[in-house]
CSV table of C-alpha atoms in Angstrom, one decimal:
chain,number,residue,atom,x,y,z
K,595,MET,CA,-9.4,28.5,-10.7
K,596,LYS,CA,-7.6,28.4,-7.3
K,597,LEU,CA,-6.4,25.0,-6.2
K,598,LYS,CA,-8.9,23.4,-3.8
K,599,VAL,CA,-7.6,21.0,-1.2
K,600,TYR,CA,-10.2,18.7,0.4
K,601,VAL,CA,-8.9,17.6,3.8
K,602,ASP,CA,-9.7,16.7,7.4
K,603,ARG,CA,-6.7,17.6,9.6
K,604,MET,CA,-7.4,14.5,11.7
K,605,SER,CA,-6.2,12.5,8.7
K,606,GLN,CA,-2.4,12.1,8.6
K,607,PRO,CA,-2.1,12.2,4.7
K,608,SER,CA,-4.2,15.4,4.7
K,609,ARG,CA,-1.8,17.0,7.1
K,610,ALA,CA,1.2,16.0,5.0
K,611,ILE,CA,-0.3,17.8,2.0
K,612,LEU,CA,-1.2,20.9,3.9
K,613,ILE,CA,2.3,21.2,5.4
K,614,PHE,CA,3.8,20.7,1.9
K,615,LEU,CA,1.6,23.5,0.4
K,616,LYS,CA,2.3,25.9,3.2
K,617,ALA,CA,6.0,25.2,3.4
K,618,ASN,CA,6.2,25.9,-0.4
K,619,GLY,CA,4.0,29.0,-0.4
K,620,ILE,CA,1.5,27.4,-2.9
K,621,GLU,CA,-1.8,29.3,-2.8
K,622,PHE,CA,-4.8,27.1,-2.1
K,623,GLU,CA,-8.2,27.0,-0.5
K,624,GLU,CA,-8.6,24.4,2.3
K,625,VAL,CA,-12.0,22.7,2.1
K,626,LYS,CA,-12.8,20.8,5.3
K,627,ILE,CA,-14.4,17.4,4.7
K,628,ASP,CA,-15.4,16.3,8.2
K,629,ILE,CA,-14.8,12.6,8.5
K,630,ALA,CA,-16.7,12.4,11.8
K,631,LYS,CA,-19.8,13.7,10.1
K,632,ARG,CA,-19.2,11.3,7.2
K,633,GLN,CA,-18.9,14.2,4.7
K,634,HIS,CA,-16.2,12.1,2.8
K,635,LYS,CA,-19.0,9.7,1.8
K,636,SER,CA,-21.4,12.5,0.5
K,637,PRO,CA,-22.5,12.5,-3.2
K,638,GLU,CA,-21.0,16.0,-3.6
K,639,PHE,CA,-17.5,15.0,-2.4
K,640,LYS,CA,-17.6,11.7,-4.4
K,641,LYS,CA,-17.7,13.9,-7.5
K,642,ILE,CA,-14.2,15.0,-6.5
K,643,ASN,CA,-13.0,11.7,-5.2
K,644,PRO,CA,-15.2,8.7,-6.1
K,645,MET,CA,-13.3,6.6,-3.4
K,646,GLY,CA,-14.9,8.9,-0.7
K,647,GLN,CA,-11.6,9.5,1.0
K,648,VAL,CA,-9.5,12.5,2.0
K,649,PRO,CA,-7.2,14.1,0.9
K,650,ALA,CA,-8.1,15.1,-2.7
K,651,ILE,CA,-7.4,18.1,-4.8
K,652,SER,CA,-9.2,19.9,-7.6
K,653,ASP,CA,-8.6,22.9,-9.8
K,654,GLY,CA,-12.1,22.7,-11.3
K,655,ARG,CA,-11.1,20.5,-14.3
K,656,PHE,CA,-8.5,18.2,-12.9
K,657,ASN,CA,-9.3,16.1,-9.7
K,658,LEU,CA,-6.8,13.9,-8.0
K,659,PHE,CA,-6.7,11.6,-5.0
K,660,GLU,CA,-4.2,9.4,-3.1
K,661,SER,CA,-1.8,11.5,-1.1
K,662,HIS,CA,1.5,10.3,-2.6
K,663,ALA,CA,0.1,11.0,-6.2
K,664,ILE,CA,-1.0,14.5,-4.9
K,665,LEU,CA,2.4,15.2,-3.4
K,666,THR,CA,4.4,14.2,-6.4
K,667,TYR,CA,2.0,16.2,-8.7
K,668,LEU,CA,2.2,19.3,-6.6
K,669,ALA,CA,6.0,19.1,-6.4
K,670,CYS,CA,6.2,18.8,-10.2
K,671,ALA,CA,3.4,21.2,-11.2
K,672,PHE,CA,4.1,24.3,-9.1
K,673,PRO,CA,7.1,26.5,-9.8
K,674,GLY,CA,9.3,27.4,-6.8
K,675,VAL,CA,9.2,24.1,-5.1
K,676,ALA,CA,12.8,23.2,-4.0
K,677,ASP,CA,14.1,20.3,-6.0
K,678,SER,CA,15.0,18.4,-2.7
K,679,TRP,CA,11.3,17.8,-2.1
K,680,TYR,CA,11.1,15.4,-5.1
K,681,PRO,CA,14.4,15.5,-7.0
K,682,SER,CA,14.3,15.7,-10.8
K,683,ASP,CA,17.4,13.4,-10.8
K,684,LEU,CA,16.1,10.0,-11.9
K,685,PHE,CA,18.0,7.9,-9.4
K,686,ALA,CA,17.2,10.1,-6.4
K,687,ARG,CA,13.5,10.3,-7.4
K,688,ALA,CA,13.4,6.5,-7.8
K,689,LYS,CA,14.7,6.0,-4.3
K,690,ILE,CA,12.0,8.3,-2.9
K,691,ASN,CA,9.3,6.5,-4.9
K,692,SER,CA,10.6,3.3,-3.4
K,693,VAL,CA,10.2,4.6,0.2
K,694,LEU,CA,6.7,5.9,-0.6
K,695,ASP,CA,5.6,2.6,-2.1
K,696,TRP,CA,7.0,0.6,0.8
K,697,HIS,CA,5.2,2.9,3.2
K,698,HIS,CA,1.7,1.7,2.0
K,699,SER,CA,2.0,-1.9,3.1
K,700,ASN,CA,4.3,-1.4,6.1
K,701,LEU,CA,4.4,1.8,8.3
K,702,ARG,CA,1.0,3.1,7.2
K,703,ARG,CA,-0.7,-0.3,7.4
K,704,GLY,CA,0.8,-1.0,10.9
K,705,SER,CA,0.3,2.4,12.3
K,706,ALA,CA,-3.3,3.1,11.0
K,707,THR,CA,-4.5,-0.4,12.0
K,708,PHE,CA,-3.0,-0.1,15.5
K,709,VAL,CA,-4.5,3.3,16.1
K,710,LEU,CA,-7.9,2.1,14.8
K,711,HIS,CA,-8.0,-1.0,17.1
K,712,THR,CA,-6.7,0.8,20.2
K,713,VAL,CA,-7.9,4.4,20.2
K,714,LEU,CA,-10.4,5.1,17.5
K,715,ALA,CA,-12.7,2.0,17.8
K,716,PRO,CA,-13.7,2.7,21.4
K,717,VAL,CA,-14.2,6.4,20.7
K,718,PHE,CA,-16.5,5.7,17.7
K,719,GLY,CA,-18.2,2.7,19.3
K,720,LEU,CA,-16.7,0.3,16.7
K,721,PRO,CA,-15.7,-3.3,17.6
K,722,SER,CA,-12.0,-3.4,18.3
K,723,ASN,CA,-9.9,-6.5,17.5
K,724,PRO,CA,-7.1,-7.2,20.0
K,725,GLN,CA,-5.5,-9.8,17.6
K,726,ALA,CA,-5.5,-7.3,14.8
K,727,ALA,CA,-4.0,-4.7,17.1
K,728,ALA,CA,-1.2,-7.0,18.2
K,729,GLU,CA,-0.3,-7.9,14.6
K,730,ALA,CA,-0.4,-4.3,13.6
K,731,GLU,CA,2.0,-3.4,16.5
K,732,THR,CA,4.4,-6.0,15.2
K,733,LEU,CA,4.3,-4.6,11.7
K,734,LEU,CA,4.6,-1.0,13.0
K,735,SER,CA,7.6,-1.8,15.2
K,736,SER,CA,9.4,-3.7,12.4
K,737,SER,CA,8.7,-0.8,10.1
K,738,LEU,CA,10.2,1.7,12.5
K,739,SER,CA,13.3,-0.6,12.8
K,740,THR,CA,13.5,-0.7,9.0
K,741,ILE,CA,13.4,3.1,8.7
K,742,GLU,CA,16.1,3.4,11.3
K,743,SER,CA,18.5,0.7,10.0
K,744,ILE,CA,18.1,1.3,6.3
K,745,TRP,CA,17.0,4.8,5.5
K,746,LEU,CA,18.3,6.7,8.5
K,747,LYS,CA,21.8,5.2,8.6
K,748,GLY,CA,24.6,7.6,8.0
K,749,ASN,CA,24.9,11.3,8.9
K,750,GLY,CA,22.0,12.8,7.0
K,751,LYS,CA,19.1,14.4,8.9
K,752,PHE,CA,16.4,12.9,6.7
K,753,LEU,CA,15.6,9.6,4.9
K,754,LEU,CA,18.1,8.3,2.4
K,755,GLY,CA,20.8,10.4,3.9
K,756,GLY,CA,19.2,13.7,2.8
K,757,PHE,CA,20.0,17.1,4.4
K,758,ARG,CA,16.7,18.5,3.4
K,759,PRO,CA,13.3,16.9,3.8
K,760,SER,CA,11.6,15.2,0.8
K,761,ILE,CA,7.9,14.3,0.4
K,762,ALA,CA,8.8,10.9,1.8
K,763,ASP,CA,9.9,12.4,5.1
K,764,LEU,CA,6.7,14.4,5.3
K,765,SER,CA,4.4,11.5,4.5
K,766,LEU,CA,6.1,9.0,6.9
K,767,VAL,CA,6.5,11.5,9.8
K,768,CYS,CA,2.9,12.6,9.5
K,769,GLU,CA,1.9,8.9,9.8
K,770,ILE,CA,4.0,8.4,12.9
K,771,MET,CA,2.6,11.6,14.4
K,772,GLN,CA,-0.8,9.8,14.5
K,773,LEU,CA,0.6,7.8,17.4
K,774,GLU,CA,0.2,10.9,19.5
K,775,LEU,CA,-3.4,9.7,20.0
K,776,LEU,CA,-2.3,6.5,21.8
K,777,GLU,CA,-2.1,6.0,25.5
K,778,GLU,CA,1.3,7.2,26.7
K,779,LYS,CA,2.4,3.7,27.7
K,780,ASP,CA,1.7,2.3,24.2
K,781,ARG,CA,3.3,5.3,22.5
K,782,SER,CA,6.5,5.0,24.6
K,783,ARG,CA,6.7,1.2,24.2
K,784,ILE,CA,6.5,1.5,20.4
K,785,LEU,CA,8.5,4.7,19.7
K,786,ASP,CA,11.1,5.1,22.5
K,787,PRO,CA,13.4,2.2,21.3
K,788,HIS,CA,13.9,4.1,18.0
K,789,THR,CA,16.1,7.1,18.9
K,790,LYS,CA,17.1,7.9,15.3
K,791,VAL,CA,13.4,7.9,14.4
K,792,LEU,CA,12.7,10.4,17.2
K,793,GLN,CA,15.5,12.7,16.1
K,794,TRP,CA,14.3,12.5,12.5
K,795,ILE,CA,10.8,13.5,13.5
K,796,GLU,CA,12.3,16.5,15.3
K,797,ASN,CA,14.3,17.4,12.2
K,798,THR,CA,11.2,17.3,10.1
K,799,LYS,CA,9.2,19.4,12.5
K,800,ASN,CA,12.0,22.0,12.6
K,801,ALA,CA,12.4,22.0,8.8
K,802,THR,CA,8.7,22.8,8.3
K,803,ARG,CA,7.9,25.0,11.2
K,804,PRO,CA,5.7,26.9,12.0
K,805,HIS,CA,3.4,24.9,9.6
K,806,PHE,CA,4.1,21.5,11.1
K,807,TYR,CA,2.8,22.7,14.5
K,808,GLU,CA,-0.1,24.7,13.2
K,809,VAL,CA,-1.4,21.8,11.1
K,810,HIS,CA,-1.0,19.3,13.9
K,811,ASP,CA,-2.7,21.5,16.5
K,812,VAL,CA,-6.0,19.6,15.9
K,813,LEU,CA,-4.2,16.3,16.7
K,814,PHE,CA,-2.9,17.5,20.0
K,815,ARG,CA,-6.3,18.8,21.0
K,816,ALA,CA,-7.8,15.4,20.0
K,817,LYS,CA,-5.1,13.7,22.1
K,818,THR,CA,-6.3,15.6,25.2
K,819,ARG,CA,-10.0,14.8,24.4
K,820,PHE,CA,-9.3,11.1,23.9
K,821,GLN,CA,-7.4,11.0,27.2
K,822,GLU,CA,-10.3,12.5,29.0
K,823,GLN,CA,-12.7,10.1,27.4
K,824,ARG,CA,-10.5,7.1,28.4
K,825,LEU,CA,-10.5,8.3,32.0
K,826,LYS,CA,-14.3,8.6,31.9
K,827,ARG,CA,-14.7,5.1,30.4
K,828,ALA,CA,-12.3,3.7,33.0
K,829,SER,CA,-14.2,5.4,35.8
K,830,ASN,CA,-17.6,4.1,34.5
K,831,LYS,CA,-16.1,0.6,34.3
K,832,THR,CA,-15.0,0.9,37.9
K,833,ASP,CA,-18.5,1.9,38.9
K,834,SER,CA,-20.1,-0.9,37.0
K,835,SER,CA,-17.5,-3.4,38.4
K,836,ASP,CA,-18.4,-2.2,41.9
K,837,ARG,CA,-22.0,-2.8,41.1
K,838,SER,CA,-21.1,-6.3,39.8
K,839,LYS,CA,-19.8,-7.1,43.3
K,840,LEU,CA,-23.3,-6.7,44.8
K,841,PRO,CA,-24.8,-10.0,45.9
K,842,SER,CA,-26.6,-11.7,43.0
K,843,LYS,CA,-30.3,-12.0,43.1
K,844,MET,CA,-30.1,-15.5,41.7
I,580,MET,CA,27.0,-3.1,-16.5
I,581,LYS,CA,24.0,-4.8,-17.8
I,582,LEU,CA,20.7,-4.4,-15.9
I,583,LYS,CA,20.2,-7.3,-13.5
I,584,VAL,CA,16.6,-8.1,-12.6
I,585,TYR,CA,16.1,-10.2,-9.5
I,586,VAL,CA,12.7,-12.0,-9.7
I,587,ASP,CA,10.7,-15.1,-9.0
I,588,ARG,CA,8.1,-15.6,-11.7
I,589,MET,CA,5.7,-16.9,-9.1
I,590,SER,CA,5.6,-13.3,-7.7
I,591,GLN,CA,3.0,-11.1,-9.5
I,592,PRO,CA,5.1,-7.9,-9.4
I,593,SER,CA,8.1,-9.8,-10.7
I,594,ARG,CA,6.0,-10.8,-13.7
I,595,ALA,CA,4.9,-7.2,-14.3
I,596,ILE,CA,8.5,-6.0,-14.5
I,597,LEU,CA,9.6,-8.9,-16.8
I,598,ILE,CA,6.7,-8.3,-19.2
I,599,PHE,CA,7.5,-4.5,-19.3
I,600,LEU,CA,11.1,-5.1,-20.0
I,601,LYS,CA,10.4,-7.6,-22.8
I,602,ALA,CA,7.6,-5.6,-24.3
I,603,ASN,CA,9.9,-2.6,-24.5
I,604,GLY,CA,13.0,-4.4,-25.8
I,605,ILE,CA,15.1,-3.4,-22.8
I,606,GLU,CA,18.2,-5.7,-22.4
I,607,PHE,CA,18.5,-7.3,-19.0
I,608,GLU,CA,19.7,-10.4,-17.2
I,609,GLU,CA,17.1,-12.3,-15.3
I,610,VAL,CA,18.4,-13.5,-11.9
I,611,LYS,CA,16.1,-16.1,-10.3
I,612,ILE,CA,15.6,-15.6,-6.6
I,613,ASP,CA,13.7,-18.7,-5.5
I,614,ILE,CA,11.2,-17.8,-2.9
I,615,ALA,CA,10.3,-21.4,-2.1
I,616,LYS,CA,14.0,-21.9,-1.2
I,617,ARG,CA,14.0,-18.6,0.8
I,618,GLN,CA,16.8,-17.2,-1.4
I,619,HIS,CA,15.1,-13.8,-1.0
I,620,LYS,CA,16.2,-13.8,2.6
I,621,SER,CA,19.8,-14.7,1.9
I,622,PRO,CA,22.6,-12.3,3.0
I,623,GLU,CA,23.7,-12.0,-0.7
I,624,PHE,CA,20.3,-10.9,-1.9
I,625,LYS,CA,19.8,-8.6,1.0
I,626,LYS,CA,22.8,-6.6,-0.3
I,627,ILE,CA,20.6,-5.8,-3.3
I,628,ASN,CA,17.3,-5.4,-1.4
I,629,PRO,CA,17.6,-5.1,2.4
I,630,MET,CA,13.9,-5.8,2.6
I,631,GLY,CA,14.5,-9.4,1.3
I,632,GLN,CA,11.7,-9.2,-1.3
I,633,VAL,CA,11.5,-9.6,-5.1
I,634,PRO,CA,11.5,-7.9,-7.5
I,635,ALA,CA,14.6,-5.8,-7.3
I,636,ILE,CA,17.0,-4.4,-9.9
I,637,SER,CA,20.6,-3.4,-10.0
I,638,ASP,CA,23.1,-2.1,-12.5
I,639,GLY,CA,26.0,-2.6,-10.2
I,640,ARG,CA,25.9,0.8,-8.6
I,641,PHE,CA,22.3,1.6,-8.3
I,642,ASN,CA,19.9,-0.9,-6.6
I,643,LEU,CA,16.1,-0.4,-6.5
I,644,PHE,CA,13.2,-2.3,-5.0
I,645,GLU,CA,9.4,-1.9,-4.9
I,646,SER,CA,7.8,-2.8,-8.2
I,647,HIS,CA,6.0,0.5,-8.9
I,648,ALA,CA,9.2,2.5,-8.2
I,649,ILE,CA,11.0,0.1,-10.6
I,650,LEU,CA,8.4,0.4,-13.3
I,651,THR,CA,8.4,4.2,-13.2
I,652,TYR,CA,12.2,4.3,-13.2
I,653,LEU,CA,12.5,1.9,-16.2
I,654,ALA,CA,9.9,3.9,-18.1
I,655,CYS,CA,11.8,7.1,-17.5
I,656,ALA,CA,15.4,5.9,-17.7
I,657,PHE,CA,15.3,3.8,-20.9
I,658,PRO,CA,15.0,5.4,-24.3
I,659,GLY,CA,12.5,4.0,-26.7
I,660,VAL,CA,9.7,3.2,-24.1
I,661,ALA,CA,6.4,4.5,-25.6
I,662,ASP,CA,5.1,7.5,-23.7
I,663,SER,CA,1.8,5.8,-23.1
I,664,TRP,CA,3.4,3.4,-20.6
I,665,TYR,CA,4.0,6.3,-18.2
I,666,PRO,CA,3.0,9.6,-19.9
I,667,SER,CA,5.3,12.6,-19.5
I,668,ASP,CA,2.2,14.8,-19.4
I,669,LEU,CA,1.8,15.8,-15.7
I,670,PHE,CA,-1.9,15.3,-15.5
I,671,ALA,CA,-1.9,11.9,-17.1
I,672,ARG,CA,1.1,10.8,-15.1
I,673,ALA,CA,-0.6,11.9,-11.8
I,674,LYS,CA,-3.7,9.9,-12.6
I,675,ILE,CA,-1.6,6.8,-13.2
I,676,ASN,CA,0.3,7.4,-9.9
I,677,SER,CA,-3.1,7.6,-8.2
I,678,VAL,CA,-4.1,4.2,-9.5
I,679,LEU,CA,-0.8,2.7,-8.5
I,680,ASP,CA,-1.0,4.1,-5.0
I,681,TRP,CA,-4.6,3.0,-4.6
I,682,HIS,CA,-3.5,-0.5,-5.7
I,683,HIS,CA,-1.3,-1.1,-2.6
I,684,SER,CA,-4.1,-1.0,0.0
I,685,ASN,CA,-6.9,-2.3,-2.1
I,686,LEU,CA,-6.6,-4.8,-5.0
I,687,ARG,CA,-3.1,-6.0,-4.0
I,688,ARG,CA,-3.9,-6.3,-0.3
I,689,GLY,CA,-7.2,-8.1,-1.0
I,690,SER,CA,-5.9,-10.4,-3.7
I,691,ALA,CA,-2.6,-11.4,-2.1
I,692,THR,CA,-4.2,-12.0,1.3
I,693,PHE,CA,-7.0,-14.1,-0.2
I,694,VAL,CA,-4.6,-16.2,-2.2
I,695,LEU,CA,-2.3,-16.7,0.9
I,696,HIS,CA,-5.1,-17.9,3.1
I,697,THR,CA,-6.9,-20.1,0.6
I,698,VAL,CA,-4.2,-21.6,-1.7
I,699,LEU,CA,-0.7,-20.9,-0.4
I,700,ALA,CA,-1.1,-21.6,3.3
I,701,PRO,CA,-2.1,-25.3,2.8
I,702,VAL,CA,0.6,-25.8,0.2
I,703,PHE,CA,3.4,-24.5,2.4
I,704,GLY,CA,2.0,-26.0,5.6
I,705,LEU,CA,1.3,-22.5,7.1
I,706,PRO,CA,-1.7,-21.8,9.3
I,707,SER,CA,-4.6,-20.3,7.3
I,708,ASN,CA,-7.1,-17.9,8.7
I,709,PRO,CA,-10.7,-18.2,7.3
I,710,GLN,CA,-11.7,-14.9,8.8
I,711,ALA,CA,-8.8,-13.1,7.1
I,712,ALA,CA,-9.7,-14.9,3.9
I,713,ALA,CA,-13.3,-13.7,4.1
I,714,GLU,CA,-12.2,-10.1,4.8
I,715,ALA,CA,-9.7,-10.2,2.0
I,716,GLU,CA,-12.4,-11.5,-0.4
I,717,THR,CA,-14.6,-8.5,0.5
I,718,LEU,CA,-11.8,-6.1,-0.2
I,719,LEU,CA,-10.9,-7.9,-3.4
I,720,SER,CA,-14.4,-7.9,-4.8
I,721,SER,CA,-15.0,-4.2,-3.9
I,722,SER,CA,-11.6,-3.4,-5.6
I,723,LEU,CA,-12.7,-5.1,-8.8
I,724,SER,CA,-16.0,-3.2,-8.7
I,725,THR,CA,-14.0,0.0,-8.2
I,726,ILE,CA,-11.8,-0.7,-11.2
I,727,GLU,CA,-14.8,-1.5,-13.3
I,728,SER,CA,-17.0,1.5,-12.3
I,729,ILE,CA,-14.3,4.2,-12.1
I,730,TRP,CA,-11.3,3.4,-14.2
I,731,LEU,CA,-12.8,1.2,-16.9
I,732,LYS,CA,-15.9,3.3,-17.6
I,733,GLY,CA,-16.1,4.7,-21.1
I,734,ASN,CA,-14.9,3.2,-24.4
I,735,GLY,CA,-11.1,2.9,-23.7
I,736,LYS,CA,-9.5,-0.6,-23.7
I,737,PHE,CA,-7.4,0.2,-20.6
I,738,LEU,CA,-7.5,2.0,-17.3
I,739,LEU,CA,-8.4,5.7,-17.3
I,740,GLY,CA,-9.9,5.4,-20.8
I,741,GLY,CA,-6.6,4.6,-22.4
I,742,PHE,CA,-6.2,2.9,-25.8
I,743,ARG,CA,-2.7,1.6,-25.0
I,744,PRO,CA,-1.6,-0.1,-21.7
I,745,SER,CA,0.2,1.8,-19.0
I,746,ILE,CA,2.4,0.5,-16.2
I,747,ALA,CA,-0.8,0.6,-14.0
I,748,ASP,CA,-2.6,-1.8,-16.4
I,749,LEU,CA,0.4,-4.2,-16.2
I,750,SER,CA,0.7,-4.0,-12.4
I,751,LEU,CA,-3.0,-4.5,-11.7
I,752,VAL,CA,-3.6,-7.2,-14.3
I,753,CYS,CA,-0.6,-9.2,-13.1
I,754,GLU,CA,-2.0,-9.1,-9.6
I,755,ILE,CA,-5.4,-10.4,-10.8
I,756,MET,CA,-3.7,-13.2,-12.7
I,757,GLN,CA,-2.5,-14.6,-9.4
I,758,LEU,CA,-6.2,-15.7,-8.9
I,759,GLU,CA,-5.5,-18.4,-11.4
I,760,LEU,CA,-4.1,-20.4,-8.5
I,761,LEU,CA,-7.5,-20.5,-6.8
I,762,GLU,CA,-9.9,-23.3,-6.9
I,763,GLU,CA,-12.1,-22.7,-10.0
I,764,LYS,CA,-15.3,-22.1,-7.9
I,765,ASP,CA,-13.6,-19.4,-5.9
I,766,ARG,CA,-12.1,-17.8,-9.0
I,767,SER,CA,-15.4,-17.8,-10.8
I,768,ARG,CA,-17.3,-16.4,-7.8
I,769,ILE,CA,-14.9,-13.5,-7.5
I,770,LEU,CA,-14.1,-12.7,-11.1
I,771,ASP,CA,-17.1,-13.6,-13.2
I,772,PRO,CA,-19.4,-10.8,-12.1
I,773,HIS,CA,-16.8,-8.3,-13.5
I,774,THR,CA,-17.2,-8.6,-17.3
I,775,LYS,CA,-15.3,-5.3,-18.0
I,776,VAL,CA,-12.4,-6.5,-15.9
I,777,LEU,CA,-12.3,-9.8,-17.8
I,778,GLN,CA,-12.2,-7.9,-21.1
I,779,TRP,CA,-9.5,-5.6,-19.8
I,780,ILE,CA,-7.4,-8.6,-18.8
I,781,GLU,CA,-7.7,-9.9,-22.3
I,782,ASN,CA,-6.8,-6.5,-23.8
I,783,THR,CA,-3.7,-6.4,-21.6
I,784,LYS,CA,-2.7,-10.0,-22.6
I,785,ASN,CA,-3.1,-9.1,-26.3
I,786,ALA,CA,-1.2,-5.9,-26.1
I,787,THR,CA,1.8,-7.6,-24.5
I,788,ARG,CA,1.9,-11.0,-26.2
I,789,PRO,CA,3.8,-13.2,-26.6
I,790,HIS,CA,5.6,-11.9,-23.4
I,791,PHE,CA,2.5,-12.1,-21.2
I,792,TYR,CA,2.0,-15.7,-21.9
I,793,GLU,CA,5.6,-16.7,-21.7
I,794,VAL,CA,6.2,-15.0,-18.4
I,795,HIS,CA,2.9,-16.4,-16.9
I,796,ASP,CA,3.7,-20.0,-18.0
I,797,VAL,CA,5.1,-20.8,-14.6
I,798,LEU,CA,1.8,-19.7,-13.0
I,799,PHE,CA,-0.3,-22.0,-15.2
I,800,ARG,CA,2.0,-24.9,-14.3
I,801,ALA,CA,1.7,-24.1,-10.6
I,802,LYS,CA,-2.1,-24.0,-11.0
I,803,THR,CA,-2.1,-27.6,-12.3
I,804,ARG,CA,0.3,-28.7,-9.5
I,805,PHE,CA,-1.8,-27.1,-6.8
I,806,GLN,CA,-5.0,-28.7,-8.2
I,807,GLU,CA,-3.3,-32.1,-8.0
I,808,GLN,CA,-2.2,-31.4,-4.5
I,809,ARG,CA,-5.7,-30.4,-3.5
I,810,LEU,CA,-7.1,-33.6,-4.9
I,811,LYS,CA,-4.5,-35.6,-3.0
I,812,ARG,CA,-5.2,-33.8,0.3
I,813,ALA,CA,-9.0,-34.3,-0.2
I,814,SER,CA,-8.4,-38.0,-1.0
I,815,ASN,CA,-6.2,-38.4,2.2
I,816,LYS,CA,-8.9,-36.7,4.2
I,817,THR,CA,-11.5,-39.1,2.9
I,818,ASP,CA,-9.3,-42.0,3.8
I,819,SER,CA,-8.7,-40.7,7.3
I,820,SER,CA,-12.4,-40.0,7.7
I,821,ASP,CA,-13.1,-43.6,6.6
I,822,ARG,CA,-10.7,-44.8,9.3
I,823,SER,CA,-12.3,-42.6,11.9
I,824,LYS,CA,-15.6,-44.6,11.2
I,825,LEU,CA,-13.9,-47.8,12.5
I,826,PRO,CA,-15.1,-48.9,15.9
I,827,SER,CA,-13.2,-47.2,18.6
I,828,LYS,CA,-11.0,-49.4,20.8
I,829,MET,CA,-11.9,-47.4,23.8
């Protein structure tokens, strides 16, 4: 049975997996699980991933979730994947695993929490927490500094001094791409100090084009939509603030 | 050069690595990095792990940090490690990777944050955050339910239906053992509803004895010390509350 890949392209780990599959010419069927429609929590999808999260994969007998586990499985299971994506050399592989493990509690946690409490909460009518956003920004910024000073030092184009991207580059860059959804002032404040990170993102885009752009298209469209919604909310706020200037009836 | 293992036995991932090494008869030198003395932030140790965290390993040329990356490396690099610890079968290995990845943002995050804001903050004179503790307890309890309903279903003694422990059992059980530091009422409220989890902890202890007990000895001693400190703080509070009942001079 053909590999089925359950994703929502609005999810950053979903995008990493799609780009990996396309860049390596692996045949698969993309099954959209629409997070906005809460399809990831449906009983049908929970048979594939009991955690109710995308991405997940299935070949009919074997189901798997967690994006890093999926990427390492795909890199090992499918012939023709260049060794540089997930080297068979034990030392090189261990270093990539180390970056991937670090990612969970640092870059991912900082980035996803910051985007949630600044952009997504207002869009989905959820309560946002400014203190959580501030703490997340601190973690996000320190994670970007760590990437720059530890894994991007030297002359390599990719993490750990590599000259070809690995699954760690793909996972981390896709996470950072989620910052496209932020207001421009926030995105600039956080990303602009990290010139090596910016260059690395470009390197990863170039190494995986045209798939990188194609898979991220939905994100760029969402960015435009969110900007319009922000302007609308700001304009409604101004109107209501004008109304609040009317003399009180009290 | 002999394998050096930089650990503080008060850290749960440090303990997982020590138990793995001892259970598999791997020769190593244990180098204590005392977190309470902030030795993990020293310039010397940062040459081994620039993140300034334990555990880390080094053989003089190759340094590695992040406990899951270390466990997978040790399981693959050292001869004589039973295959069940980290199976070479791609499907079985992928499932273990999936549990390990899930762990970062769920059980570990819930448990470590709860212990920080209930036990460690008062001991180290740090500010504790009751809201963060409450959120962490929710995540911790739902993580324990997930382990029980998804990975401990069936007749196996270990995660994923296994009859021998894997590195995932060791990592997750060592995390849960950190709850020994809690007040008994908190520990019971959180753990007691999960009878399968309690049995699985016992199975993991038994499968790795005497090393499990020996490596956790420092935790049990800390538990006693923390209980005494709690009693002392409570007694001081009562004294100061008695004083506050004295007639004011104002």
